[in-house]
Amino acid sequence: MTYRGLRITLLIAAAVGATAATQYKGYLGTPVDITTIVPDAPQKGDVRYEADRKMFRATRAMLDTPRGRLATADVPSSVIDVMKDFSCAAGVKLSPETTPATYQLLANANADTAKANNLAKDHWKRLRPFLIDKGPVCDSKEELAKSYDYPSGHSTRGWTFGLALSDAEPDRATPIQVRARSYGESRIVCGAHTMSAIEAGRLGATVTMQSVRQTAAYQSDLEAARAELKAARANPTLAPEAGACSTEAGLVAKSVLVGVRR
């Protein structure tokens, strides 16, 4: 796919995803202020700041690898897109059509963690890594530069999905959490986010989800999703493609942060 084709595809996916999720406002009446818990964004001169720069430069070579291609495939980030990305880990094809109760659970939880994350982004206003050091990325630099780095929205969303799906399928918690970790790390491979932004996204999602889990509405939707997923996994027509899932499992088994040199 050409760069222009990828960009058009992403814009269409974003528009469809945004339209589909507009009815889901979340479980919380007031956004969680994660800036009181998530560490402040690294500043020039900090050890974390320099570590982020080193990781960005050292991972540029990963773009032209199978892991880089997975990272590119992880770019579309609507709720529907991310459900597809987690289908292998969940052991069932996830979509609004095949698993509507699960879609409702994930869309609402995502609304809450996204609100908290966006407020934190605007609070810290940290620049994207490619605006600090030169290097290729797997997404549109022009579009990425319109928003901030810290915390990562993709990491927040992936970790939210990991937590909610693990609640719904505790027997699949390990592959689900591995995919949640790797989904955030795809943004490091892409060059769209710093390492610290990925970590901050996970922590912010965890903090917000603690409040989400206390709501009766979340617990009610969770029970519906559990029953739905149990039935869906018993339906062989909803099983993800085994070969593709095996390939994905091999790519995400090891963290991209392990063994990085430079």
Coordinates of N, CA, C and O in Angstrom, one line a residue, residues 8 10 20 37 85 96 138 162 215 247 253-254:
I8 N -5.4 7.5 3.4 CA -6.8 7.5 3.1 C -7.5 6.4 3.9 O -8.6 6.7 4.5
L10 N -6.6 5.2 6.8 CA -6.7 5.6 8.2 C -7.7 6.6 8.4 O -8.4 6.5 9.5
A20 N -19.3 5.2 15.0 CA -19.8 4.0 15.7 C -19.8 4.1 17.2 O -20.6 3.6 17.9
I37 N -1.0 11.2 39.6 CA -0.4 9.9 39.8 C 0.7 9.5 38.8 O 1.7 9.0 39.1
D85 N -7.6 -6.2 16.4 CA -6.2 -6.5 16.8 C -6.1 -7.4 18.0 O -5.1 -8.1 18.2
P96 N -18.4 -5.4 16.5 CA -19.7 -5.0 17.0 C -20.8 -6.0 16.6 O -21.8 -6.1 17.3
C138 N 6.1 5.4 11.0 CA 5.2 4.6 10.2 C 3.8 5.2 10.0 O 2.9 4.6 9.5
G162 N -6.8 -4.5 27.3 CA -6.2 -5.6 28.0 C -6.8 -5.9 29.4 O -7.1 -7.0 29.7
T215 N -18.1 0.9 39.2 CA -19.4 1.3 38.8 C -20.3 0.1 38.5 O -19.9 -0.9 38.0
T247 N 1.5 -16.5 13.8 CA 2.5 -15.5 13.4 C 2.5 -14.3 14.4 O 3.6 -13.8 14.8
A253 N 5.6 -12.0 21.4 CA 6.0 -12.7 22.6 C 7.1 -12.0 23.4 O 7.1 -12.0 24.7
K254 N 8.0 -11.4 22.7 CA 9.1 -10.7 23.3 C 9.0 -9.2 23.2 O 8.6 -8.7 22.2

